[in-house]
CSV table of C-alpha atoms in Angstrom, one decimal:
chain,number,residue,atom,x,y,z
A,686,MET,CA,-29.2,7.4,-11.6
A,687,THR,CA,-27.9,10.0,-14.0
A,688,THR,CA,-28.5,13.7,-14.4
A,689,GLU,CA,-27.2,16.3,-16.8
A,690,HIS,CA,-24.7,19.1,-16.4
A,691,GLN,CA,-25.7,22.5,-17.7
A,692,ASP,CA,-23.8,21.9,-20.9
A,693,GLY,CA,-25.5,18.6,-21.6
A,694,HIS,CA,-22.9,16.3,-20.2
A,695,GLN,CA,-24.1,13.6,-17.8
A,696,ILE,CA,-23.1,13.8,-14.1
A,697,TYR,CA,-21.7,10.6,-12.7
A,698,ASP,CA,-22.9,9.3,-9.3
A,699,VAL,CA,-19.4,8.3,-8.3
A,700,VAL,CA,-15.9,9.0,-9.7
A,701,GLY,CA,-13.0,7.1,-8.1
A,702,VAL,CA,-9.6,8.6,-8.4
A,703,GLY,CA,-6.8,6.0,-8.5
A,704,ILE,CA,-7.2,2.3,-9.4
A,705,GLY,CA,-5.2,0.3,-6.9
A,706,PRO,CA,-6.6,-2.7,-5.1
A,707,PHE,CA,-8.9,-0.6,-2.8
A,708,ASN,CA,-10.7,1.4,-5.4
A,709,LEU,CA,-10.7,-1.6,-7.7
A,710,SER,CA,-12.5,-3.4,-5.0
A,711,LEU,CA,-15.1,-0.7,-5.0
A,712,ALA,CA,-15.4,-0.8,-8.8
A,713,ALA,CA,-15.9,-4.5,-8.7
A,714,LEU,CA,-18.5,-4.5,-5.9
A,715,SER,CA,-20.4,-1.6,-7.6
A,716,ASP,CA,-20.5,-3.3,-10.9
A,717,GLY,CA,-24.1,-4.1,-11.7
A,718,VAL,CA,-25.6,-1.8,-9.1
A,719,PRO,CA,-28.2,-0.3,-11.4
A,720,GLU,CA,-28.7,3.1,-9.8
A,721,LEU,CA,-25.0,4.0,-9.8
A,722,ARG,CA,-23.2,5.4,-12.8
A,723,THR,CA,-19.5,5.1,-11.9
A,724,LEU,CA,-16.1,6.0,-13.4
A,725,PHE,CA,-12.7,5.1,-12.1
A,726,LEU,CA,-9.6,7.0,-13.3
A,727,ASP,CA,-5.9,6.1,-13.0
A,728,ALA,CA,-2.8,7.7,-14.5
A,729,LYS,CA,-1.0,4.4,-15.3
A,730,PRO,CA,-1.4,2.9,-18.8
A,731,ALA,CA,-2.7,-0.3,-17.1
A,732,PHE,CA,-3.2,-1.8,-13.7
A,733,SER,CA,0.0,-2.6,-11.8
A,734,TRP,CA,0.5,-3.3,-8.1
A,735,HIS,CA,3.9,-2.7,-6.4
A,736,PRO,CA,5.8,-3.8,-9.6
A,737,GLY,CA,9.2,-3.2,-7.9
A,738,LEU,CA,8.5,-6.0,-5.4
A,739,LEU,CA,7.0,-8.6,-7.7
A,740,MET,CA,9.8,-11.1,-7.3
A,741,GLU,CA,9.4,-14.8,-7.8
A,742,GLY,CA,8.6,-16.7,-4.7
A,743,THR,CA,7.0,-13.8,-2.8
A,744,THR,CA,3.4,-14.2,-1.5
A,745,LEU,CA,0.6,-12.1,-0.1
A,746,GLN,CA,0.6,-11.8,3.6
A,747,VAL,CA,-3.1,-12.3,3.7
A,748,PRO,CA,-5.1,-15.4,2.6
A,749,PHE,CA,-6.6,-15.5,-0.9
A,750,LEU,CA,-10.1,-14.9,0.5
A,751,ALA,CA,-9.0,-11.3,1.0
A,752,ASP,CA,-9.4,-10.7,-2.7
A,753,LEU,CA,-11.3,-7.7,-4.1
A,754,VAL,CA,-14.8,-8.9,-3.3
A,755,THR,CA,-15.1,-12.2,-1.4
A,756,MET,CA,-15.1,-10.9,2.2
A,757,ALA,CA,-18.2,-8.7,1.3
A,758,ASP,CA,-19.7,-10.7,-1.6
A,759,PRO,CA,-18.5,-14.2,-2.2
A,760,THR,CA,-21.0,-14.6,-5.1
A,761,SER,CA,-19.4,-11.8,-7.1
A,762,PRO,CA,-18.0,-12.8,-10.6
A,763,TRP,CA,-14.9,-10.8,-9.7
A,764,SER,CA,-13.6,-13.2,-7.0
A,765,TYR,CA,-10.2,-14.8,-7.1
A,766,LEU,CA,-11.8,-18.2,-7.4
A,767,ASN,CA,-13.7,-17.2,-10.5
A,768,TYR,CA,-10.4,-15.8,-11.9
A,769,LEU,CA,-8.9,-19.2,-11.4
A,770,ARG,CA,-11.8,-20.8,-13.1
A,771,GLU,CA,-11.6,-18.4,-16.1
A,772,HIS,CA,-7.9,-19.1,-16.5
A,773,ASP,CA,-8.3,-22.9,-16.1
A,774,ARG,CA,-6.2,-22.9,-12.9
A,775,MET,CA,-8.7,-24.3,-10.4
A,776,PHE,CA,-7.3,-27.8,-10.3
A,777,PRO,CA,-3.6,-26.7,-10.1
A,778,PHE,CA,-4.6,-24.3,-7.3
A,779,PHE,CA,-6.5,-27.0,-5.5
A,780,PHE,CA,-3.6,-29.4,-5.6
A,781,SER,CA,-1.1,-26.7,-4.6
A,782,GLU,CA,-3.0,-26.4,-1.3
A,783,ARG,CA,-2.2,-22.6,-1.1
A,784,PHE,CA,-3.8,-20.3,1.4
A,785,HIS,CA,-1.3,-17.4,0.6
A,786,ILE,CA,-1.1,-16.9,-3.1
A,787,PRO,CA,1.9,-15.6,-5.2
A,788,ARG,CA,2.1,-11.9,-5.3
A,789,ARG,CA,2.6,-12.0,-9.0
A,790,GLU,CA,-0.7,-13.9,-9.4
A,791,TYR,CA,-2.5,-11.4,-7.2
A,792,ASP,CA,-1.3,-8.6,-9.5
A,793,HIS,CA,-2.4,-10.6,-12.6
A,794,TYR,CA,-5.8,-11.2,-10.9
A,795,CYS,CA,-6.4,-7.5,-10.3
A,796,ARG,CA,-5.3,-6.7,-13.8
A,797,TRP,CA,-7.9,-9.2,-15.1
A,798,VAL,CA,-10.6,-7.5,-13.1
A,799,ALA,CA,-9.6,-4.0,-14.2
A,800,GLU,CA,-9.4,-4.9,-17.8
A,801,HIS,CA,-13.0,-6.3,-17.7
A,802,LEU,CA,-14.7,-3.6,-15.8
A,803,PRO,CA,-16.1,-0.9,-18.1
A,804,SER,CA,-16.0,1.7,-15.4
A,805,CYS,CA,-12.1,1.6,-15.2
A,806,ARG,CA,-10.3,4.0,-17.4
A,807,PHE,CA,-6.5,4.1,-17.5
A,808,ASP,CA,-4.1,6.7,-19.0
A,809,ALA,CA,-6.2,9.3,-17.2
A,810,ARG,CA,-4.2,11.4,-14.8
A,811,VAL,CA,-6.4,13.6,-12.7
A,812,THR,CA,-5.0,17.1,-12.6
A,813,GLU,CA,-7.7,18.9,-10.7
A,814,LEU,CA,-10.6,18.2,-8.4
A,815,ALA,CA,-12.8,21.2,-7.6
A,816,TRP,CA,-16.3,21.9,-6.3
A,817,ASP,CA,-18.6,23.5,-8.9
A,818,ASP,CA,-21.3,25.5,-7.2
A,819,THR,CA,-23.2,26.1,-10.4
A,820,SER,CA,-23.6,22.3,-11.1
A,821,ASP,CA,-23.7,21.4,-7.4
A,822,ALA,CA,-21.2,18.7,-8.2
A,823,PHE,CA,-17.4,18.0,-8.2
A,824,ALA,CA,-15.6,18.8,-11.4
A,825,VAL,CA,-12.8,16.3,-12.2
A,826,THR,CA,-10.2,17.2,-14.8
A,827,TYR,CA,-7.9,14.6,-16.2
A,828,ARG,CA,-5.3,14.3,-18.9
A,829,SER,CA,-4.1,11.5,-21.2
A,830,ALA,CA,-0.3,11.0,-21.5
A,831,ALA,CA,-0.8,9.2,-24.8
A,832,ASP,CA,-2.3,12.2,-26.8
A,833,GLY,CA,-2.3,15.0,-24.3
A,834,ALA,CA,-6.1,15.3,-24.4
A,835,VAL,CA,-7.7,17.0,-21.5
A,836,SER,CA,-11.2,15.9,-20.3
A,837,ARG,CA,-13.6,16.9,-17.5
A,838,VAL,CA,-16.4,15.1,-15.9
A,839,TRP,CA,-18.8,16.0,-13.1
A,840,THR,CA,-19.9,13.8,-10.2
A,841,ARG,CA,-21.9,14.0,-7.0
A,842,GLN,CA,-19.5,11.8,-5.1
A,843,VAL,CA,-15.7,11.2,-5.2
A,844,VAL,CA,-13.7,8.3,-3.7
A,845,LEU,CA,-9.9,8.9,-3.4
A,846,GLY,CA,-7.9,5.8,-3.7
A,847,VAL,CA,-4.6,7.3,-4.8
A,848,GLY,CA,-2.5,5.1,-2.7
A,849,THR,CA,0.5,6.1,-0.6
A,850,ASP,CA,3.9,7.4,-1.5
A,851,PRO,CA,7.3,5.9,-0.6
A,852,VAL,CA,8.8,7.2,2.6
A,853,VAL,CA,12.6,7.7,2.8
A,854,PRO,CA,14.6,8.8,5.9
A,855,GLN,CA,15.6,12.4,5.7
A,856,PRO,CA,19.4,11.7,5.5
A,857,LEU,CA,18.9,9.6,2.3
A,858,ARG,CA,16.6,11.9,0.4
A,859,ALA,CA,19.3,14.0,-1.2
A,860,LEU,CA,20.9,10.9,-2.6
A,861,LEU,CA,17.9,9.3,-4.3
A,862,THR,CA,18.3,8.4,-7.9
A,863,ASP,CA,16.4,10.0,-10.8
A,864,ASP,CA,13.7,7.3,-10.6
A,865,HIS,CA,12.3,9.2,-7.6
A,866,GLN,CA,12.0,12.7,-9.1
A,867,ASP,CA,8.2,12.4,-9.5
A,868,ARG,CA,8.0,11.3,-5.8
A,869,GLY,CA,9.6,14.4,-4.5
A,870,GLY,CA,13.2,13.0,-4.1
A,871,GLY,CA,16.4,14.8,-4.8
A,872,ARG,CA,19.0,14.0,-7.5
A,873,ASP,CA,21.9,11.6,-6.8
A,874,ARG,CA,24.8,14.0,-6.2
A,875,GLY,CA,27.5,11.4,-7.0
A,876,ARG,CA,28.4,9.3,-10.0
A,877,GLY,CA,26.6,6.2,-8.5
A,878,ARG,CA,23.3,6.7,-10.2
A,879,GLY,CA,20.8,4.0,-9.7
A,880,ARG,CA,22.4,3.0,-6.4
A,881,VAL,CA,20.1,4.8,-3.8
A,882,LEU,CA,16.5,3.9,-4.2
A,883,HIS,CA,13.3,3.0,-2.4
A,884,SER,CA,12.3,-0.7,-2.4
A,885,ALA,CA,9.4,0.3,-4.6
A,886,ASP,CA,11.9,0.4,-7.5
A,887,TYR,CA,14.0,-2.6,-6.4
A,888,ARG,CA,13.0,-4.9,-9.2
A,889,THR,CA,14.0,-2.4,-11.9
A,890,HIS,CA,17.6,-2.2,-10.4
A,891,ARG,CA,17.7,-5.8,-9.1
A,892,THR,CA,20.3,-7.1,-11.6
A,893,ALA,CA,22.6,-4.1,-11.2
A,894,LEU,CA,22.5,-4.3,-7.4
A,895,ALA,CA,23.2,-8.0,-7.4
A,896,ALA,CA,26.4,-7.3,-9.4
A,897,LEU,CA,27.8,-4.9,-6.8
A,898,ALA,CA,30.2,-5.8,-4.0
A,899,ASP,CA,28.1,-4.4,-1.1
A,900,VAL,CA,24.4,-3.4,-0.7
A,901,THR,CA,22.7,-2.0,2.4
A,902,VAL,CA,19.0,-2.5,3.0
A,903,VAL,CA,17.3,-0.2,5.4
A,904,GLY,CA,14.0,-1.1,7.1
A,905,ALA,CA,12.7,-3.9,9.3
A,906,GLY,CA,9.4,-4.7,7.5
A,907,GLN,CA,8.4,-7.3,5.0
A,908,SER,CA,9.8,-5.3,2.0
A,909,GLY,CA,13.2,-5.0,3.7
A,910,ALA,CA,13.3,-8.7,4.5
A,911,GLU,CA,12.3,-9.7,1.0
A,912,VAL,CA,15.0,-7.4,-0.6
A,913,ALA,CA,17.6,-8.7,1.8
A,914,LEU,CA,16.6,-12.3,1.1
A,915,ASP,CA,16.6,-11.8,-2.6
A,916,LEU,CA,20.1,-10.3,-2.5
A,917,LEU,CA,21.3,-13.2,-0.4
A,918,ARG,CA,20.0,-15.6,-3.0
A,919,HIS,CA,22.1,-13.8,-5.6
A,920,GLN,CA,25.2,-14.9,-3.7
A,921,ASP,CA,27.0,-18.1,-4.9
A,922,GLY,CA,26.3,-21.3,-3.1
A,923,ASP,CA,29.5,-20.8,-1.0
A,924,GLY,CA,28.8,-17.2,-0.5
A,925,ALA,CA,31.9,-16.1,-2.4
A,926,GLY,CA,30.1,-14.3,-5.2
A,927,GLY,CA,27.3,-11.8,-5.2
A,928,PRO,CA,26.9,-8.8,-3.0
A,929,TYR,CA,27.7,-8.5,0.7
A,930,VAL,CA,24.3,-7.9,2.2
A,931,ARG,CA,23.8,-5.6,5.2
A,932,TRP,CA,20.3,-5.2,6.8
A,933,LEU,CA,19.7,-2.2,9.1
A,934,ALA,CA,16.6,-1.4,11.1
A,935,ARG,CA,15.7,1.2,13.7
A,936,THR,CA,13.4,-1.3,15.4
A,937,PRO,CA,14.9,-3.1,18.4
A,938,ALA,CA,14.6,-6.5,16.6
A,939,PHE,CA,13.8,-8.1,13.2
A,940,ALA,CA,10.4,-9.2,14.6
A,941,PRO,CA,7.8,-11.4,13.1
A,942,MET,CA,4.4,-10.0,12.2
A,943,GLU,CA,1.6,-10.8,14.7
A,944,TYR,CA,-0.2,-13.7,13.1
A,945,SER,CA,-2.1,-15.5,15.8
A,946,LYS,CA,-5.7,-16.1,15.2
A,947,ILE,CA,-6.9,-13.9,18.1
A,948,GLY,CA,-4.2,-11.2,17.3
A,949,LEU,CA,-5.5,-10.9,13.8
A,950,GLU,CA,-8.9,-9.8,15.1
A,951,HIS,CA,-7.3,-6.3,15.1
A,952,PHE,CA,-8.1,-6.5,11.4
A,953,THR,CA,-11.9,-6.5,11.9
A,954,PRO,CA,-14.7,-4.0,11.8
A,955,ASP,CA,-15.1,-4.5,15.5
A,956,TYR,CA,-11.6,-3.2,16.2
A,957,ILE,CA,-12.1,-0.2,13.9
A,958,ARG,CA,-15.3,0.8,15.8
A,959,TYR,CA,-13.4,0.5,19.1
A,960,PHE,CA,-10.4,2.5,17.8
A,961,ARG,CA,-12.5,5.3,16.3
A,962,ALA,CA,-14.1,5.9,19.7
A,963,LEU,CA,-10.7,6.4,21.5
A,964,PRO,CA,-9.3,9.9,22.1
A,965,GLU,CA,-7.0,11.2,19.4
A,966,GLU,CA,-3.9,11.1,21.6
A,967,ARG,CA,-4.5,7.4,22.5
A,968,ARG,CA,-5.0,6.5,18.8
A,969,GLU,CA,-1.7,8.1,17.9
A,970,HIS,CA,0.1,6.2,20.6
A,971,LEU,CA,-1.6,2.9,19.7
A,972,VAL,CA,-0.6,3.1,16.0
A,973,ARG,CA,3.1,3.5,17.0
A,974,GLU,CA,2.8,0.8,19.6
A,975,GLN,CA,1.2,-1.8,17.3
A,976,TRP,CA,3.9,-1.8,14.6
A,977,GLN,CA,4.2,-5.6,14.7
A,978,LEU,CA,0.6,-5.9,13.5
A,979,TYR,CA,1.3,-4.2,10.2
A,980,LYS,CA,5.1,-3.6,9.9
A,981,GLY,CA,6.5,-6.9,11.0
A,982,VAL,CA,7.9,-9.7,8.8
A,983,SER,CA,6.3,-13.0,8.0
A,984,GLU,CA,7.8,-15.9,10.0
A,985,GLU,CA,8.5,-17.7,6.8
A,986,THR,CA,10.6,-14.9,5.3
A,987,LEU,CA,12.6,-14.6,8.5
A,988,ALA,CA,13.1,-18.4,8.5
A,989,ASP,CA,14.2,-18.3,4.8
A,990,ILE,CA,16.8,-15.6,5.6
A,991,HIS,CA,18.1,-17.7,8.5
A,992,ASP,CA,18.3,-20.8,6.3
A,993,GLU,CA,20.3,-18.9,3.6
A,994,LEU,CA,22.8,-17.7,6.2
A,995,TYR,CA,23.1,-21.3,7.6
A,996,GLU,CA,23.8,-22.7,4.2
A,997,ARG,CA,26.4,-20.0,3.5
A,998,THR,CA,28.4,-20.8,6.7
A,999,ILE,CA,28.7,-24.6,6.3
A,1000,GLY,CA,32.3,-25.6,7.0
A,1001,GLY,CA,33.0,-22.5,9.1
A,1002,THR,CA,32.8,-19.9,6.2
A,1003,GLU,CA,32.0,-16.4,7.5
A,1004,PRO,CA,28.7,-15.1,6.2
A,1005,ARG,CA,28.9,-12.2,3.7
A,1006,ALA,CA,26.0,-10.6,5.5
A,1007,ALA,CA,25.3,-8.6,8.6
A,1008,LEU,CA,22.0,-7.9,10.4
A,1009,HIS,CA,21.9,-4.8,12.6
A,1010,PRO,CA,18.6,-4.0,14.5
A,1011,GLY,CA,18.3,-0.9,16.7
A,1012,VAL,CA,20.2,1.3,14.3
A,1013,ALA,CA,19.1,4.8,13.2
A,1014,ILE,CA,20.7,6.6,10.2
A,1015,GLU,CA,21.6,10.1,11.1
A,1016,GLY,CA,23.6,11.2,8.1
A,1017,ALA,CA,24.5,10.0,4.5
A,1018,ARG,CA,26.9,11.3,1.9
A,1019,TYR,CA,28.4,10.2,-1.4
A,1020,ASP,CA,32.2,9.8,-1.4
A,1021,ASP,CA,33.8,10.6,-4.8
A,1022,ALA,CA,37.1,9.1,-3.9
A,1023,GLY,CA,35.7,5.7,-3.1
A,1024,ASP,CA,32.6,5.9,-5.4
A,1025,ASP,CA,30.5,4.7,-2.5
A,1026,TYR,CA,28.2,6.0,0.2
A,1027,VAL,CA,29.0,6.8,3.8
A,1028,LEU,CA,26.2,6.3,6.4
A,1029,THR,CA,26.5,7.8,9.8
A,1030,CYS,CA,24.6,5.6,12.2
A,1031,ARG,CA,23.7,5.5,15.8
A,1032,HIS,CA,22.9,2.4,17.8
A,1033,VAL,CA,19.8,3.5,19.7
A,1034,GLN,CA,20.2,1.5,22.9
A,1035,GLN,CA,24.0,1.9,23.2
A,1036,ASP,CA,23.9,5.5,22.0
A,1037,LYS,CA,27.1,4.8,20.0
A,1038,VAL,CA,27.8,6.5,16.6
A,1039,PHE,CA,29.6,4.6,13.8
A,1040,GLU,CA,30.0,4.8,10.0
A,1041,ILE,CA,29.2,2.3,7.3
A,1042,ARG,CA,30.5,2.4,3.7
A,1043,THR,CA,28.4,0.8,1.1
A,1044,ALA,CA,28.1,0.7,-2.7
A,1045,ALA,CA,24.3,1.0,-2.7
A,1046,ILE,CA,21.3,1.6,-0.5
A,1047,VAL,CA,17.8,0.2,-0.7
A,1048,SER,CA,15.4,2.1,1.5
A,1049,ALA,CA,12.6,-0.3,2.4
A,1050,THR,CA,11.1,2.2,4.8
A,1051,GLY,CA,7.4,2.0,3.9
A,1052,TYR,CA,4.8,4.3,2.6
A,1053,ALA,CA,2.6,7.1,3.8
A,1054,ALA,CA,-0.5,8.9,2.7
A,1055,THR,CA,0.1,12.4,1.3
A,1056,ARG,CA,-2.2,15.1,0.0
A,1057,PRO,CA,-2.4,14.9,-3.8
A,1058,ALA,CA,-1.6,18.0,-5.8
A,1059,PHE,CA,-4.9,17.8,-7.8
A,1060,LEU,CA,-6.8,18.3,-4.5
A,1061,GLU,CA,-5.5,21.9,-4.1
A,1062,PRO,CA,-8.6,23.6,-5.6
A,1063,LEU,CA,-10.7,21.8,-3.0
A,1064,ALA,CA,-8.3,22.0,-0.1
A,1065,GLY,CA,-9.9,25.1,1.4
A,1066,LEU,CA,-13.2,23.3,1.7
A,1067,VAL,CA,-11.8,20.3,3.5
A,1068,ASP,CA,-12.0,20.2,7.3
A,1069,TRP,CA,-8.4,19.2,8.0
A,1070,ASP,CA,-7.3,18.1,11.5
A,1071,ASP,CA,-4.5,19.8,13.4
A,1072,ARG,CA,-1.9,17.8,11.6
A,1073,GLY,CA,-3.3,18.5,8.1
A,1074,ARG,CA,-5.0,15.1,7.8
A,1075,TYR,CA,-8.5,14.2,6.7
A,1076,ARG,CA,-11.2,13.9,9.3
A,1077,VAL,CA,-12.9,10.7,8.4
A,1078,ASP,CA,-16.2,9.3,9.7
A,1079,GLY,CA,-17.4,5.7,10.1
A,1080,ASP,CA,-18.4,5.5,6.4
A,1081,TYR,CA,-15.0,6.8,5.3
A,1082,ARG,CA,-16.5,10.2,4.3
A,1083,VAL,CA,-14.3,13.2,4.6
A,1084,SER,CA,-15.6,16.2,6.6
A,1085,LEU,CA,-16.1,19.1,4.2
A,1086,ASN,CA,-17.4,22.7,4.4
A,1087,PRO,CA,-21.2,22.7,4.5
A,1088,ARG,CA,-21.2,24.6,1.2
A,1089,VAL,CA,-20.2,21.3,-0.5
A,1090,THR,CA,-23.3,19.2,-0.8
A,1091,GLY,CA,-21.5,16.3,-2.5
A,1092,ALA,CA,-19.5,13.7,-0.7
A,1093,LEU,CA,-15.7,12.9,-0.7
A,1094,TYR,CA,-14.5,9.5,0.6
A,1095,VAL,CA,-11.0,8.1,1.1
A,1096,GLN,CA,-9.4,4.7,1.1
A,1097,ASN,CA,-6.0,4.0,2.8
A,1098,ALA,CA,-5.6,7.6,4.1
A,1099,GLU,CA,-7.3,7.0,7.5
A,1100,LEU,CA,-4.7,5.2,9.6
A,1101,HIS,CA,-5.0,8.0,12.2
A,1102,THR,CA,-8.8,7.5,12.5
A,1103,HIS,CA,-9.4,3.8,11.7
A,1104,GLY,CA,-6.2,2.1,12.9
A,1105,VAL,CA,-3.8,-0.6,11.8
A,1106,GLY,CA,-6.3,-2.3,9.4
A,1107,THR,CA,-6.2,0.7,7.1
A,1108,PRO,CA,-3.5,-0.5,4.6
A,1109,ASP,CA,-4.3,-4.2,5.0
A,1110,LEU,CA,-6.0,-6.1,2.2
A,1111,THR,CA,-8.0,-8.1,4.7
A,1112,LEU,CA,-10.4,-5.2,5.2
A,1113,SER,CA,-10.5,-3.9,1.6
A,1114,ALA,CA,-13.7,-5.5,0.5
A,1115,TRP,CA,-15.5,-4.7,3.8
A,1116,ARG,CA,-14.4,-1.0,3.6
A,1117,ALA,CA,-15.4,-0.8,-0.1
A,1118,ALA,CA,-18.8,-2.3,0.8
A,1119,THR,CA,-19.2,0.2,3.6
A,1120,ILE,CA,-18.5,3.0,1.1
A,1121,LEU,CA,-20.8,1.5,-1.5
A,1122,ASN,CA,-23.7,1.4,0.9
A,1123,ALA,CA,-23.1,5.0,1.7
A,1124,LEU,CA,-22.8,6.0,-2.0
A,1125,ALA,CA,-26.0,4.2,-2.9
A,1126,ASP,CA,-27.8,5.4,0.3
A,1127,ARG,CA,-29.1,1.9,0.9
A,1128,PRO,CA,-27.6,-1.5,2.1
A,1129,VAL,CA,-26.4,-2.9,-1.3
A,1130,LEU,CA,-24.4,-5.4,0.6
A,1131,ARG,CA,-25.1,-6.9,4.1
A,1132,LEU,CA,-22.3,-6.3,6.5
A,1133,PRO,CA,-21.9,-8.5,9.7
A,1134,PRO,CA,-22.8,-6.8,13.0
A,1135,ARG,CA,-19.9,-8.7,14.6
A,1136,ALA,CA,-16.7,-10.2,13.2
A,1137,ALA,CA,-14.5,-10.8,16.2
A,1138,TRP,CA,-14.6,-12.9,19.3
A,1139,THR,CA,-12.6,-10.3,21.2
A,1140,THR,CA,-14.3,-7.5,23.1
A,1141,PHE,CA,-12.2,-4.5,22.5
A,1142,GLY,CA,-12.9,-2.2,25.5
A,1143,ALA,CA,-14.9,-2.5,28.6
A,1144,PRO,CA,-17.9,-4.9,28.4
A,1145,GLY,CA,-21.2,-3.3,28.0
A,1146,VAL,CA,-19.8,0.0,26.8
């Protein structure tokens, strides 16, 4: 359905801001829905997904069925299996017997979908999202980096899929390299530029880091493990060359991600419904308590790290690596004299303070949802919670002032209301289908009434 703005421009039914996997899933599932005129905008020149971590040998932590569409519509032409068919890779994939696909291929698959969907428009940085009372619609302003052209469209409904921003511990923020200026970081105050970075930029600096004598990786999750493993693999076979690798984590252990079949039922619509019904205080506690569900490391990666260390120590050689769990960073500074960094650390359980000198620091400390700057014109009409976060309903609709008759939805900004499945690709197609049904105001896609064997909560409640 399309209508016209007062100056003759058409009003879209849906505009998506950001084209990461989650909004791309929505774009793919809504393709071909006749009553919806959709547009998806992204600032990047083309699709890319965590390019700083697309190292050879890394795989998705979810099975290939958790692609953009299959868990909601396995008949869609935008499935991963159809991507393989279109690229003549079906037989090689079959014989490889893969359930977890290469991360680089997932990125290429998503790029293939984005390039073929007419609703996806890149080089379109949204600069302002406002409510237009006259048009009874949202006004979305965006700018092209290529030619500086500014455009504006109107829409009845908006879906925010802007992703999350890298999180860096406070003591390290003042030391971040120039790569992080657009992410709110400070400038490197020493001469060692390019040597303090978030893992999101690791691949860019990978060669330079591997040539240093000493690199410290901070963070106990999958990214930290993969960076530590990659640096270990840059050491010579006997461990004599390449960087000394130090891996620090605040968590009490380098723990594997929960991957039992029953444990994974936390990533189902059933658990989301249970979690949403809990009191806010209990939800906050659960998210912290369940860190191994979404912040742990795959068993395979931990095993690979152990195997690398085992190989390096054949014949009694001391490993050029150290693993330190239970350690919090309380201070960091650049030392001009040594041209290195000094970390002030505290062992949490022993309550002992010590210092570490290192030539470089990779902060693999995750991501968090933040309020995008373009939302400021609308901010006064959003019903924020006490912590400045969106209030999100079961259809992923944000609570707004009644004056706004349009609808605003979010993807991957609802960890506090929907639980640990929020950033996980497993639920991306299901969440996009839930939003699509709400956008179309009809059941475009059938969603299962039950998806888990587990009963979360008291029976019969």
